[in-house]
Every structure is written in C-alpha cells, then in structure tokens.
Amino acid sequence: MYYSFGPHKIDVEDVFYTTDLIFVFVNLRPVLPGHVLVCPKREVKRFADLTIEETIDLWVTAKRISNLLENYHNASSLTFTIQDGPQAGQSVPHVHVHIVPRKVGDFENNDDIYEAIDETEKELAEKTLDLDKKRKDRSVEERVHEATQYRKLLL
C-alpha cells in the first residue's frame, strides 16, 4: 500500500501518522534529523484549493507532530515551510508542509535551511537526486526505523 504525493508513491511504512484527511511521512532526504512532511490525502496542488476541513486538519496535525519532534530531537525551535506554487519553489504539485526541528548552529546562516529545502524539492521534481551530494537518500530500512520510532511516541 502507498500514499500518493504528486507523482511519487510513499510507502505506508514511511507514514507514521494519519487522520481521515492527512498523512505524515519521513523524508527521503532530510535537511536535518526529524524533517518530515505533512500532506492532505487528497492530491491538492495549491493551498487555496484545500477544503476548510483539510486546512484545519493540516495545521492541527502539524502542531501535534511538531511538538513530538521538537521534544524527541531535543530541539529548541521548529521551521515550518510551505511552498505554494512553482514560483514559490513548490516542485511536487501536492500541498505539503515541511516540519524541521532546529538547534543552535544547525546551519551556519539560519535561513540557509530554505535553500536546502528548495534544492531537494527541485531535485525531486526533475528526478535528478544526486546521490554523491552530502545529503544522501536514506535507505528503506532507515526510513522505516525512523517512522517506527515516531509511531511509538504517538501511542
């Protein structure tokens, strides 16, 4: 079984939280530990096209999951990012919120995180993920292990 994320298929084992409308999954190539994505189950290209119910559930879910991730990763802050449309850097045509736990010094310049997220988004869109770059694609086993750890926190 899988969930659709634009043209990509997300294995159910990478998904660690769902509601009737939303799913949350671990990232193939996280910019930092704990980087996850929150998406509506219905494929919706733009934020304005979400229903009121999806919008509420998206952000309530993001809040719940972010609290869990911040504590689990001993982070001091969180970055929430949503790119709405191609000119905003959205490369996967499916609304999604990035949640990234943050710590002091995790990036030399704090806002460099946005460039790192944009780079991965573009590579996904072009299907040119460069396996020789610093951030490597994680194995299925690594992703499943992380999702399993997060699922345990939700019990």
PDB file of N, CA and C in Angstrom, residues 33-138:
ATOM      1  N   PRO A  33      17.891  16.070  11.021  1.00  0.00           N
ATOM      2  CA  PRO A  33      17.134  14.980  11.661  1.00  0.00           C
ATOM      3  C   PRO A  33      15.737  15.447  12.083  1.00  0.00           C
ATOM      4  N   GLY A  34      14.748  14.605  11.788  1.00  0.00           N
ATOM      5  CA  GLY A  34      13.371  14.916  12.166  1.00  0.00           C
ATOM      6  C   GLY A  34      12.573  15.645  11.111  1.00  0.00           C
ATOM      7  N   HIS A  35      13.178  15.940   9.952  1.00  0.00           N
ATOM      8  CA  HIS A  35      12.489  16.638   8.862  1.00  0.00           C
ATOM      9  C   HIS A  35      11.414  15.714   8.285  1.00  0.00           C
ATOM     10  N   VAL A  36      10.159  16.114   8.444  1.00  0.00           N
ATOM     11  CA  VAL A  36       9.026  15.322   7.961  1.00  0.00           C
ATOM     12  C   VAL A  36       8.115  16.188   7.100  1.00  0.00           C
ATOM     13  N   LEU A  37       7.178  15.531   6.415  1.00  0.00           N
ATOM     14  CA  LEU A  37       6.213  16.225   5.571  1.00  0.00           C
ATOM     15  C   LEU A  37       4.796  15.874   5.994  1.00  0.00           C
ATOM     16  N   VAL A  38       3.933  16.891   6.026  1.00  0.00           N
ATOM     17  CA  VAL A  38       2.521  16.746   6.363  1.00  0.00           C
ATOM     18  C   VAL A  38       1.730  17.072   5.095  1.00  0.00           C
ATOM     19  N   CYS A  39       0.867  16.134   4.648  1.00  0.00           N
ATOM     20  CA  CYS A  39       0.159  16.290   3.369  1.00  0.00           C
ATOM     21  C   CYS A  39      -1.300  15.905   3.489  1.00  0.00           C
ATOM     22  N   PRO A  40      -2.140  16.521   2.678  1.00  0.00           N
ATOM     23  CA  PRO A  40      -3.513  16.014   2.586  1.00  0.00           C
ATOM     24  C   PRO A  40      -3.513  14.704   1.807  1.00  0.00           C
ATOM     25  N   LYS A  41      -4.412  13.802   2.159  1.00  0.00           N
ATOM     26  CA  LYS A  41      -4.531  12.543   1.410  1.00  0.00           C
ATOM     27  C   LYS A  41      -5.026  12.804  -0.003  1.00  0.00           C
ATOM     28  N   ARG A  42      -5.915  13.759  -0.123  1.00  0.00           N
ATOM     29  CA  ARG A  42      -6.415  14.136  -1.454  1.00  0.00           C
ATOM     30  C   ARG A  42      -5.320  14.942  -2.144  1.00  0.00           C
ATOM     31  N   GLU A  43      -5.026  14.606  -3.387  1.00  0.00           N
ATOM     32  CA  GLU A  43      -3.985  15.352  -4.102  1.00  0.00           C
ATOM     33  C   GLU A  43      -4.511  16.741  -4.454  1.00  0.00           C
ATOM     34  N   VAL A  44      -3.925  17.734  -3.809  1.00  0.00           N
ATOM     35  CA  VAL A  44      -4.322  19.126  -3.975  1.00  0.00           C
ATOM     36  C   VAL A  44      -3.062  19.906  -4.325  1.00  0.00           C
ATOM     37  N   LYS A  45      -3.094  20.628  -5.447  1.00  0.00           N
ATOM     38  CA  LYS A  45      -1.883  21.313  -5.907  1.00  0.00           C
ATOM     39  C   LYS A  45      -1.583  22.598  -5.146  1.00  0.00           C
ATOM     40  N   ARG A  46      -2.601  23.362  -4.797  1.00  0.00           N
ATOM     41  CA  ARG A  46      -2.384  24.675  -4.190  1.00  0.00           C
ATOM     42  C   ARG A  46      -3.119  24.775  -2.861  1.00  0.00           C
ATOM     43  N   PHE A  47      -2.542  25.534  -1.945  1.00  0.00           N
ATOM     44  CA  PHE A  47      -3.084  25.699  -0.604  1.00  0.00           C
ATOM     45  C   PHE A  47      -4.525  26.207  -0.641  1.00  0.00           C
ATOM     46  N   ALA A  48      -4.817  27.147  -1.518  1.00  0.00           N
ATOM     47  CA  ALA A  48      -6.167  27.729  -1.607  1.00  0.00           C
ATOM     48  C   ALA A  48      -7.214  26.705  -2.031  1.00  0.00           C
ATOM     49  N   ASP A  49      -6.775  25.595  -2.600  1.00  0.00           N
ATOM     50  CA  ASP A  49      -7.708  24.570  -3.059  1.00  0.00           C
ATOM     51  C   ASP A  49      -8.058  23.544  -1.986  1.00  0.00           C
ATOM     52  N   LEU A  50      -7.431  23.642  -0.815  1.00  0.00           N
ATOM     53  CA  LEU A  50      -7.790  22.764   0.298  1.00  0.00           C
ATOM     54  C   LEU A  50      -9.188  23.133   0.792  1.00  0.00           C
ATOM     55  N   THR A  51      -9.917  22.152   1.265  1.00  0.00           N
ATOM     56  CA  THR A  51     -11.189  22.452   1.918  1.00  0.00           C
ATOM     57  C   THR A  51     -10.881  23.059   3.292  1.00  0.00           C
ATOM     58  N   ILE A  52     -11.868  23.660   3.899  1.00  0.00           N
ATOM     59  CA  ILE A  52     -11.697  24.195   5.252  1.00  0.00           C
ATOM     60  C   ILE A  52     -11.287  23.067   6.201  1.00  0.00           C
ATOM     61  N   GLU A  53     -11.935  21.914   6.059  1.00  0.00           N
ATOM     62  CA  GLU A  53     -11.633  20.774   6.925  1.00  0.00           C
ATOM     63  C   GLU A  53     -10.186  20.301   6.745  1.00  0.00           C
ATOM     64  N   GLU A  54      -9.718  20.249   5.495  1.00  0.00           N
ATOM     65  CA  GLU A  54      -8.328  19.846   5.232  1.00  0.00           C
ATOM     66  C   GLU A  54      -7.347  20.869   5.798  1.00  0.00           C
ATOM     67  N   THR A  55      -7.665  22.142   5.644  1.00  0.00           N
ATOM     68  CA  THR A  55      -6.786  23.197   6.161  1.00  0.00           C
ATOM     69  C   THR A  55      -6.647  23.090   7.678  1.00  0.00           C
ATOM     70  N   ILE A  56      -7.762  22.936   8.345  1.00  0.00           N
ATOM     71  CA  ILE A  56      -7.738  22.808   9.813  1.00  0.00           C
ATOM     72  C   ILE A  56      -6.943  21.568  10.212  1.00  0.00           C
ATOM     73  N   ASP A  57      -7.246  20.444   9.591  1.00  0.00           N
ATOM     74  CA  ASP A  57      -6.576  19.190   9.953  1.00  0.00           C
ATOM     75  C   ASP A  57      -5.083  19.243   9.640  1.00  0.00           C
ATOM     76  N   LEU A  58      -4.707  19.873   8.526  1.00  0.00           N
ATOM     77  CA  LEU A  58      -3.295  20.012   8.159  1.00  0.00           C
ATOM     78  C   LEU A  58      -2.528  20.710   9.277  1.00  0.00           C
ATOM     79  N   TRP A  59      -3.049  21.834   9.746  1.00  0.00           N
ATOM     80  CA  TRP A  59      -2.320  22.627  10.749  1.00  0.00           C
ATOM     81  C   TRP A  59      -2.444  22.049  12.157  1.00  0.00           C
ATOM     82  N   VAL A  60      -3.565  21.454  12.485  1.00  0.00           N
ATOM     83  CA  VAL A  60      -3.680  20.781  13.794  1.00  0.00           C
ATOM     84  C   VAL A  60      -2.707  19.608  13.840  1.00  0.00           C
ATOM     85  N   THR A  61      -2.631  18.867  12.747  1.00  0.00           N
ATOM     86  CA  THR A  61      -1.683  17.752  12.667  1.00  0.00           C
ATOM     87  C   THR A  61      -0.251  18.265  12.743  1.00  0.00           C
ATOM     88  N   ALA A  62       0.060  19.315  12.006  1.00  0.00           N
ATOM     89  CA  ALA A  62       1.415  19.886  12.044  1.00  0.00           C
ATOM     90  C   ALA A  62       1.782  20.303  13.461  1.00  0.00           C
ATOM     91  N   LYS A  63       0.847  20.892  14.173  1.00  0.00           N
ATOM     92  CA  LYS A  63       1.107  21.304  15.557  1.00  0.00           C
ATOM     93  C   LYS A  63       1.392  20.089  16.431  1.00  0.00           C
ATOM     94  N   ARG A  64       0.553  19.072  16.321  1.00  0.00           N
ATOM     95  CA  ARG A  64       0.734  17.871  17.146  1.00  0.00           C
ATOM     96  C   ARG A  64       2.083  17.206  16.855  1.00  0.00           C
ATOM     97  N   ILE A  65       2.384  17.018  15.604  1.00  0.00           N
ATOM     98  CA  ILE A  65       3.618  16.330  15.219  1.00  0.00           C
ATOM     99  C   ILE A  65       4.842  17.175  15.555  1.00  0.00           C
ATOM    100  N   SER A  66       4.752  18.473  15.386  1.00  0.00           N
ATOM    101  CA  SER A  66       5.906  19.340  15.675  1.00  0.00           C
ATOM    102  C   SER A  66       6.284  19.295  17.145  1.00  0.00           C
ATOM    103  N   ASN A  67       5.301  19.260  18.024  1.00  0.00           N
ATOM    104  CA  ASN A  67       5.596  19.163  19.460  1.00  0.00           C
ATOM    105  C   ASN A  67       6.337  17.866  19.762  1.00  0.00           C
ATOM    106  N   LEU A  68       5.872  16.782  19.174  1.00  0.00           N
ATOM    107  CA  LEU A  68       6.507  15.477  19.358  1.00  0.00           C
ATOM    108  C   LEU A  68       7.954  15.509  18.859  1.00  0.00           C
ATOM    109  N   LEU A  69       8.170  16.046  17.649  1.00  0.00           N
ATOM    110  CA  LEU A  69       9.510  16.069  17.050  1.00  0.00           C
ATOM    111  C   LEU A  69      10.471  16.974  17.811  1.00  0.00           C
ATOM    112  N   GLU A  70       9.975  18.121  18.238  1.00  0.00           N
ATOM    113  CA  GLU A  70      10.846  19.048  18.980  1.00  0.00           C
ATOM    114  C   GLU A  70      11.362  18.379  20.255  1.00  0.00           C
ATOM    115  N   ASN A  71      10.486  17.703  20.982  1.00  0.00           N
ATOM    116  CA  ASN A  71      10.899  17.014  22.205  1.00  0.00           C
ATOM    117  C   ASN A  71      11.813  15.830  21.899  1.00  0.00           C
ATOM    118  N   TYR A  72      11.435  15.018  20.930  1.00  0.00           N
ATOM    119  CA  TYR A  72      12.196  13.810  20.601  1.00  0.00           C
ATOM    120  C   TYR A  72      13.628  14.146  20.177  1.00  0.00           C
ATOM    121  N   HIS A  73      13.783  15.218  19.416  1.00  0.00           N
ATOM    122  CA  HIS A  73      15.103  15.593  18.897  1.00  0.00           C
ATOM    123  C   HIS A  73      15.813  16.633  19.775  1.00  0.00           C
ATOM    124  N   ASN A  74      15.282  16.894  20.951  1.00  0.00           N
ATOM    125  CA  ASN A  74      15.875  17.890  21.857  1.00  0.00           C
ATOM    126  C   ASN A  74      16.174  19.196  21.133  1.00  0.00           C
ATOM    127  N   ALA A  75      15.228  19.613  20.327  1.00  0.00           N
ATOM    128  CA  ALA A  75      15.374  20.847  19.553  1.00  0.00           C
ATOM    129  C   ALA A  75      14.902  22.037  20.389  1.00  0.00           C
ATOM    130  N   SER A  76      15.321  23.211  19.963  1.00  0.00           N
ATOM    131  CA  SER A  76      14.927  24.431  20.663  1.00  0.00           C
ATOM    132  C   SER A  76      13.945  25.270  19.849  1.00  0.00           C
ATOM    133  N   SER A  77      13.754  24.885  18.584  1.00  0.00           N
ATOM    134  CA  SER A  77      12.881  25.636  17.682  1.00  0.00           C
ATOM    135  C   SER A  77      12.406  24.717  16.569  1.00  0.00           C
ATOM    136  N   LEU A  78      11.523  25.250  15.738  1.00  0.00           N
ATOM    137  CA  LEU A  78      10.997  24.493  14.597  1.00  0.00           C
ATOM    138  C   LEU A  78      10.903  25.407  13.384  1.00  0.00           C
ATOM    139  N   THR A  79      11.137  24.839  12.214  1.00  0.00           N
ATOM    140  CA  THR A  79      10.865  25.541  10.965  1.00  0.00           C
ATOM    141  C   THR A  79       9.681  24.844  10.302  1.00  0.00           C
ATOM    142  N   PHE A  80       8.668  25.640   9.954  1.00  0.00           N
ATOM    143  CA  PHE A  80       7.528  25.172   9.172  1.00  0.00           C
ATOM    144  C   PHE A  80       7.652  25.856   7.814  1.00  0.00           C
ATOM    145  N   THR A  81       7.612  25.084   6.747  1.00  0.00           N
ATOM    146  CA  THR A  81       7.728  25.672   5.414  1.00  0.00           C
ATOM    147  C   THR A  81       6.662  25.089   4.510  1.00  0.00           C
ATOM    148  N   ILE A  82       6.003  25.977   3.776  1.00  0.00           N
ATOM    149  CA  ILE A  82       5.066  25.556   2.733  1.00  0.00           C
ATOM    150  C   ILE A  82       5.363  26.410   1.509  1.00  0.00           C
ATOM    151  N   GLN A  83       5.591  25.740   0.384  1.00  0.00           N
ATOM    152  CA  GLN A  83       5.827  26.440  -0.874  1.00  0.00           C
ATOM    153  C   GLN A  83       4.577  26.247  -1.712  1.00  0.00           C
ATOM    154  N   ASP A  84       3.911  27.332  -2.033  1.00  0.00           N
ATOM    155  CA  ASP A  84       2.594  27.263  -2.668  1.00  0.00           C
ATOM    156  C   ASP A  84       2.683  27.754  -4.104  1.00  0.00           C
ATOM    157  N   GLY A  85       2.959  26.848  -5.017  1.00  0.00           N
ATOM    158  CA  GLY A  85       3.064  27.177  -6.433  1.00  0.00           C
ATOM    159  C   GLY A  85       4.509  27.188  -6.897  1.00  0.00           C
ATOM    160  N   PRO A  86       4.720  27.016  -8.198  1.00  0.00           N
ATOM    161  CA  PRO A  86       6.075  26.889  -8.756  1.00  0.00           C
ATOM    162  C   PRO A  86       6.988  28.085  -8.469  1.00  0.00           C
ATOM    163  N   GLN A  87       6.469  29.288  -8.539  1.00  0.00           N
ATOM    164  CA  GLN A  87       7.308  30.450  -8.303  1.00  0.00           C
ATOM    165  C   GLN A  87       7.707  30.591  -6.834  1.00  0.00           C
ATOM    166  N   ALA A  88       7.005  29.877  -5.963  1.00  0.00           N
ATOM    167  CA  ALA A  88       7.344  29.868  -4.540  1.00  0.00           C
ATOM    168  C   ALA A  88       8.308  28.728  -4.210  1.00  0.00           C
ATOM    169  N   GLY A  89       8.686  27.943  -5.231  1.00  0.00           N
ATOM    170  CA  GLY A  89       9.611  26.844  -5.011  1.00  0.00           C
ATOM    171  C   GLY A  89       8.961  25.485  -4.881  1.00  0.00           C
ATOM    172  N   GLN A  90       7.634  25.415  -5.030  1.00  0.00           N
ATOM    173  CA  GLN A  90       6.946  24.116  -4.933  1.00  0.00           C
ATOM    174  C   GLN A  90       7.247  23.312  -6.185  1.00  0.00           C
ATOM    175  N   SER A  91       7.866  22.169  -5.992  1.00  0.00           N
ATOM    176  CA  SER A  91       8.209  21.337  -7.144  1.00  0.00           C
ATOM    177  C   SER A  91       7.381  20.060  -7.198  1.00  0.00           C
ATOM    178  N   VAL A  92       6.847  19.627  -6.081  1.00  0.00           N
ATOM    179  CA  VAL A  92       5.925  18.485  -6.068  1.00  0.00           C
ATOM    180  C   VAL A  92       4.527  19.085  -6.018  1.00  0.00           C
ATOM    181  N   PRO A  93       3.723  18.863  -7.058  1.00  0.00           N
ATOM    182  CA  PRO A  93       2.409  19.515  -7.138  1.00  0.00           C
ATOM    183  C   PRO A  93       1.376  18.871  -6.214  1.00  0.00           C
ATOM    184  N   HIS A  94       1.660  18.930  -4.936  1.00  0.00           N
ATOM    185  CA  HIS A  94       0.792  18.385  -3.899  1.00  0.00           C
ATOM    186  C   HIS A  94       1.106  19.194  -2.648  1.00  0.00           C
ATOM    187  N   VAL A  95       0.114  19.872  -2.098  1.00  0.00           N
ATOM    188  CA  VAL A  95       0.331  20.695  -0.902  1.00  0.00           C
ATOM    189  C   VAL A  95       1.035  19.864   0.163  1.00  0.00           C
ATOM    190  N   HIS A  96       2.056  20.450   0.768  1.00  0.00           N
ATOM    191  CA  HIS A  96       2.747  19.786   1.879  1.00  0.00           C
ATOM    192  C   HIS A  96       3.459  20.809   2.739  1.00  0.00           C
ATOM    193  N   VAL A  97       3.512  20.504   4.013  1.00  0.00           N
ATOM    194  CA  VAL A  97       4.202  21.346   4.981  1.00  0.00           C
ATOM    195  C   VAL A  97       5.441  20.590   5.436  1.00  0.00           C
ATOM    196  N   HIS A  98       6.597  21.245   5.325  1.00  0.00           N
ATOM    197  CA  HIS A  98       7.830  20.699   5.888  1.00  0.00           C
ATOM    198  C   HIS A  98       7.873  21.101   7.356  1.00  0.00           C
ATOM    199  N   ILE A  99       8.195  20.162   8.222  1.00  0.00           N
ATOM    200  CA  ILE A  99       8.461  20.464   9.627  1.00  0.00           C
ATOM    201  C   ILE A  99       9.884  20.008   9.900  1.00  0.00           C
ATOM    202  N   VAL A 100      10.697  20.937  10.414  1.00  0.00           N
ATOM    203  CA  VAL A 100      12.097  20.626  10.679  1.00  0.00           C
ATOM    204  C   VAL A 100      12.461  21.090  12.087  1.00  0.00           C
ATOM    205  N   PRO A 101      12.799  20.150  12.979  1.00  0.00           N
ATOM    206  CA  PRO A 101      13.296  20.545  14.305  1.00  0.00           C
ATOM    207  C   PRO A 101      14.635  21.264  14.151  1.00  0.00           C
ATOM    208  N   ARG A 102      14.825  22.334  14.943  1.00  0.00           N
ATOM    209  CA  ARG A 102      16.032  23.164  14.810  1.00  0.00           C
ATOM    210  C   ARG A 102      16.795  23.251  16.123  1.00  0.00           C
ATOM    211  N   LYS A 103      18.123  23.372  15.993  1.00  0.00           N
ATOM    212  CA  LYS A 103      19.016  23.544  17.140  1.00  0.00           C
ATOM    213  C   LYS A 103      19.990  24.666  16.829  1.00  0.00           C
ATOM    214  N   VAL A 104      20.545  25.236  17.850  1.00  0.00           N
ATOM    215  CA  VAL A 104      21.541  26.291  17.675  1.00  0.00           C
ATOM    216  C   VAL A 104      22.684  25.760  16.816  1.00  0.00           C
ATOM    217  N   GLY A 105      23.046  26.517  15.774  1.00  0.00           N
ATOM    218  CA  GLY A 105      24.188  26.169  14.940  1.00  0.00           C
ATOM    219  C   GLY A 105      23.953  25.086  13.915  1.00  0.00           C
ATOM    220  N   ASP A 106      22.709  24.651  13.706  1.00  0.00           N
ATOM    221  CA  ASP A 106      22.477  23.577  12.736  1.00  0.00           C
ATOM    222  C   ASP A 106      22.755  24.030  11.300  1.00  0.00           C
ATOM    223  N   PHE A 107      22.664  25.321  11.037  1.00  0.00           N
ATOM    224  CA  PHE A 107      23.082  25.922   9.775  1.00  0.00           C
ATOM    225  C   PHE A 107      23.943  27.129  10.117  1.00  0.00           C
ATOM    226  N   GLU A 108      24.997  27.349   9.345  1.00  0.00           N
ATOM    227  CA  GLU A 108      25.876  28.498   9.608  1.00  0.00           C
ATOM    228  C   GLU A 108      25.075  29.798   9.587  1.00  0.00           C
ATOM    229  N   ASN A 109      24.260  29.968   8.551  1.00  0.00           N
ATOM    230  CA  ASN A 109      23.324  31.085   8.469  1.00  0.00           C
ATOM    231  C   ASN A 109      21.931  30.491   8.629  1.00  0.00           C
ATOM    232  N   ASN A 110      21.197  30.941   9.607  1.00  0.00           N
ATOM    233  CA  ASN A 110      19.916  30.334   9.970  1.00  0.00           C
ATOM    234  C   ASN A 110      18.979  30.126   8.784  1.00  0.00           C
ATOM    235  N   ASP A 111      18.885  31.103   7.892  1.00  0.00           N
ATOM    236  CA  ASP A 111      17.943  30.996   6.776  1.00  0.00           C
ATOM    237  C   ASP A 111      18.429  30.109   5.641  1.00  0.00           C
ATOM    238  N   ASP A 112      19.626  29.550   5.737  1.00  0.00           N
ATOM    239  CA  ASP A 112      20.117  28.626   4.705  1.00  0.00           C
ATOM    240  C   ASP A 112      19.251  27.370   4.616  1.00  0.00           C
ATOM    241  N   ILE A 113      18.477  27.120   5.640  1.00  0.00           N
ATOM    242  CA  ILE A 113      17.588  25.953   5.605  1.00  0.00           C
ATOM    243  C   ILE A 113      16.624  26.031   4.425  1.00  0.00           C
ATOM    244  N   TYR A 114      16.184  27.234   4.078  1.00  0.00           N
ATOM    245  CA  TYR A 114      15.223  27.367   2.985  1.00  0.00           C
ATOM    246  C   TYR A 114      15.856  26.987   1.648  1.00  0.00           C
ATOM    247  N   GLU A 115      17.107  27.344   1.468  1.00  0.00           N
ATOM    248  CA  GLU A 115      17.825  26.955   0.251  1.00  0.00           C
ATOM    249  C   GLU A 115      17.995  25.430   0.199  1.00  0.00           C
ATOM    250  N   ALA A 116      18.300  24.828   1.337  1.00  0.00           N
ATOM    251  CA  ALA A 116      18.471  23.374   1.392  1.00  0.00           C
ATOM    252  C   ALA A 116      17.166  22.668   1.037  1.00  0.00           C
ATOM    253  N   ILE A 117      16.054  23.158   1.549  1.00  0.00           N
ATOM    254  CA  ILE A 117      14.752  22.559   1.227  1.00  0.00           C
ATOM    255  C   ILE A 117      14.441  22.756  -0.257  1.00  0.00           C
ATOM    256  N   ASP A 118      14.690  23.961  -0.780  1.00  0.00           N
ATOM    257  CA  ASP A 118      14.432  24.235  -2.198  1.00  0.00           C
ATOM    258  C   ASP A 118      15.240  23.314  -3.101  1.00  0.00           C
ATOM    259  N   GLU A 119      16.491  23.071  -2.748  1.00  0.00           N
ATOM    260  CA  GLU A 119      17.358  22.220  -3.562  1.00  0.00           C
ATOM    261  C   GLU A 119      16.790  20.811  -3.682  1.00  0.00           C
ATOM    262  N   THR A 120      16.365  20.249  -2.577  1.00  0.00           N
ATOM    263  CA  THR A 120      15.800  18.902  -2.607  1.00  0.00           C
ATOM    264  C   THR A 120      14.495  18.875  -3.382  1.00  0.00           C
ATOM    265  N   GLU A 121      13.664  19.895  -3.204  1.00  0.00           N
ATOM    266  CA  GLU A 121      12.391  19.966  -3.934  1.00  0.00           C
ATOM    267  C   GLU A 121      12.647  19.963  -5.445  1.00  0.00           C
ATOM    268  N   LYS A 122      13.620  20.752  -5.888  1.00  0.00           N
ATOM    269  CA  LYS A 122      13.916  20.828  -7.329  1.00  0.00           C
ATOM    270  C   LYS A 122      14.425  19.495  -7.851  1.00  0.00           C
ATOM    271  N   GLU A 123      15.278  18.831  -7.077  1.00  0.00           N
ATOM    272  CA  GLU A 123      15.807  17.537  -7.490  1.00  0.00           C
ATOM    273  C   GLU A 123      14.688  16.503  -7.591  1.00  0.00           C
ATOM    274  N   LEU A 124      13.746  16.535  -6.659  1.00  0.00           N
ATOM    275  CA  LEU A 124      12.608  15.608  -6.728  1.00  0.00           C
ATOM    276  C   LEU A 124      11.790  15.862  -7.984  1.00  0.00           C
ATOM    277  N   ALA A 125      11.549  17.122  -8.297  1.00  0.00           N
ATOM    278  CA  ALA A 125      10.734  17.468  -9.459  1.00  0.00           C
ATOM    279  C   ALA A 125      11.400  17.007 -10.750  1.00  0.00           C
ATOM    280  N   GLU A 126      12.722  17.173 -10.794  1.00  0.00           N
ATOM    281  CA  GLU A 126      13.456  16.817 -12.002  1.00  0.00           C
ATOM    282  C   GLU A 126      13.907  15.359 -11.985  1.00  0.00           C
ATOM    283  N   LYS A 127      13.655  14.680 -10.851  1.00  0.00           N
ATOM    284  CA  LYS A 127      14.094  13.294 -10.668  1.00  0.00           C
ATOM    285  C   LYS A 127      15.593  13.162 -10.905  1.00  0.00           C
ATOM    286  N   THR A 128      16.349  14.155 -10.388  1.00  0.00           N
ATOM    287  CA  THR A 128      17.805  14.143 -10.549  1.00  0.00           C
ATOM    288  C   THR A 128      18.487  14.157  -9.197  1.00  0.00           C
ATOM    289  N   LEU A 129      17.947  13.440  -8.229  1.00  0.00           N
ATOM    290  CA  LEU A 129      18.577  13.401  -6.917  1.00  0.00           C
ATOM    291  C   LEU A 129      20.007  12.912  -7.077  1.00  0.00           C
ATOM    292  N   ASP A 130      20.970  13.762  -6.741  1.00  0.00           N
ATOM    293  CA  ASP A 130      22.387  13.453  -6.888  1.00  0.00           C
ATOM    294  C   ASP A 130      22.854  12.657  -5.681  1.00  0.00           C
ATOM    295  N   LEU A 131      23.121  11.393  -5.885  1.00  0.00           N
ATOM    296  CA  LEU A 131      23.484  10.519  -4.775  1.00  0.00           C
ATOM    297  C   LEU A 131      24.874  10.806  -4.230  1.00  0.00           C
ATOM    298  N   ASP A 132      25.667  11.633  -4.909  1.00  0.00           N
ATOM    299  CA  ASP A 132      27.011  11.959  -4.424  1.00  0.00           C
ATOM    300  C   ASP A 132      27.029  13.206  -3.553  1.00  0.00           C
ATOM    301  N   LYS A 133      25.903  13.854  -3.395  1.00  0.00           N
ATOM    302  CA  LYS A 133      25.851  15.054  -2.561  1.00  0.00           C
ATOM    303  C   LYS A 133      25.945  14.692  -1.093  1.00  0.00           C
ATOM    304  N   LYS A 134      26.197  15.697  -0.271  1.00  0.00           N
ATOM    305  CA  LYS A 134      26.353  15.489   1.171  1.00  0.00           C
ATOM    306  C   LYS A 134      25.142  14.787   1.776  1.00  0.00           C
ATOM    307  N   ARG A 135      23.954  15.247   1.435  1.00  0.00           N
ATOM    308  CA  ARG A 135      22.749  14.610   1.955  1.00  0.00           C
ATOM    309  C   ARG A 135      22.387  13.451   1.058  1.00  0.00           C
ATOM    310  N   LYS A 136      22.468  12.281   1.587  1.00  0.00           N
ATOM    311  CA  LYS A 136      22.194  11.065   0.825  1.00  0.00           C
ATOM    312  C   LYS A 136      20.733  10.648   0.993  1.00  0.00           C
ATOM    313  N   ASP A 137      20.224   9.977  -0.042  1.00  0.00           N
ATOM    314  CA  ASP A 137      18.921   9.331   0.107  1.00  0.00           C
ATOM    315  C   ASP A 137      19.065   8.297   1.207  1.00  0.00           C
ATOM    316  N   ARG A 138      18.075   8.242   2.061  1.00  0.00           N
ATOM    317  CA  ARG A 138      18.111   7.234   3.113  1.00  0.00           C
ATOM    318  C   ARG A 138      17.545   5.927   2.590  1.00  0.00           C
TER     319      ARG A 138
END
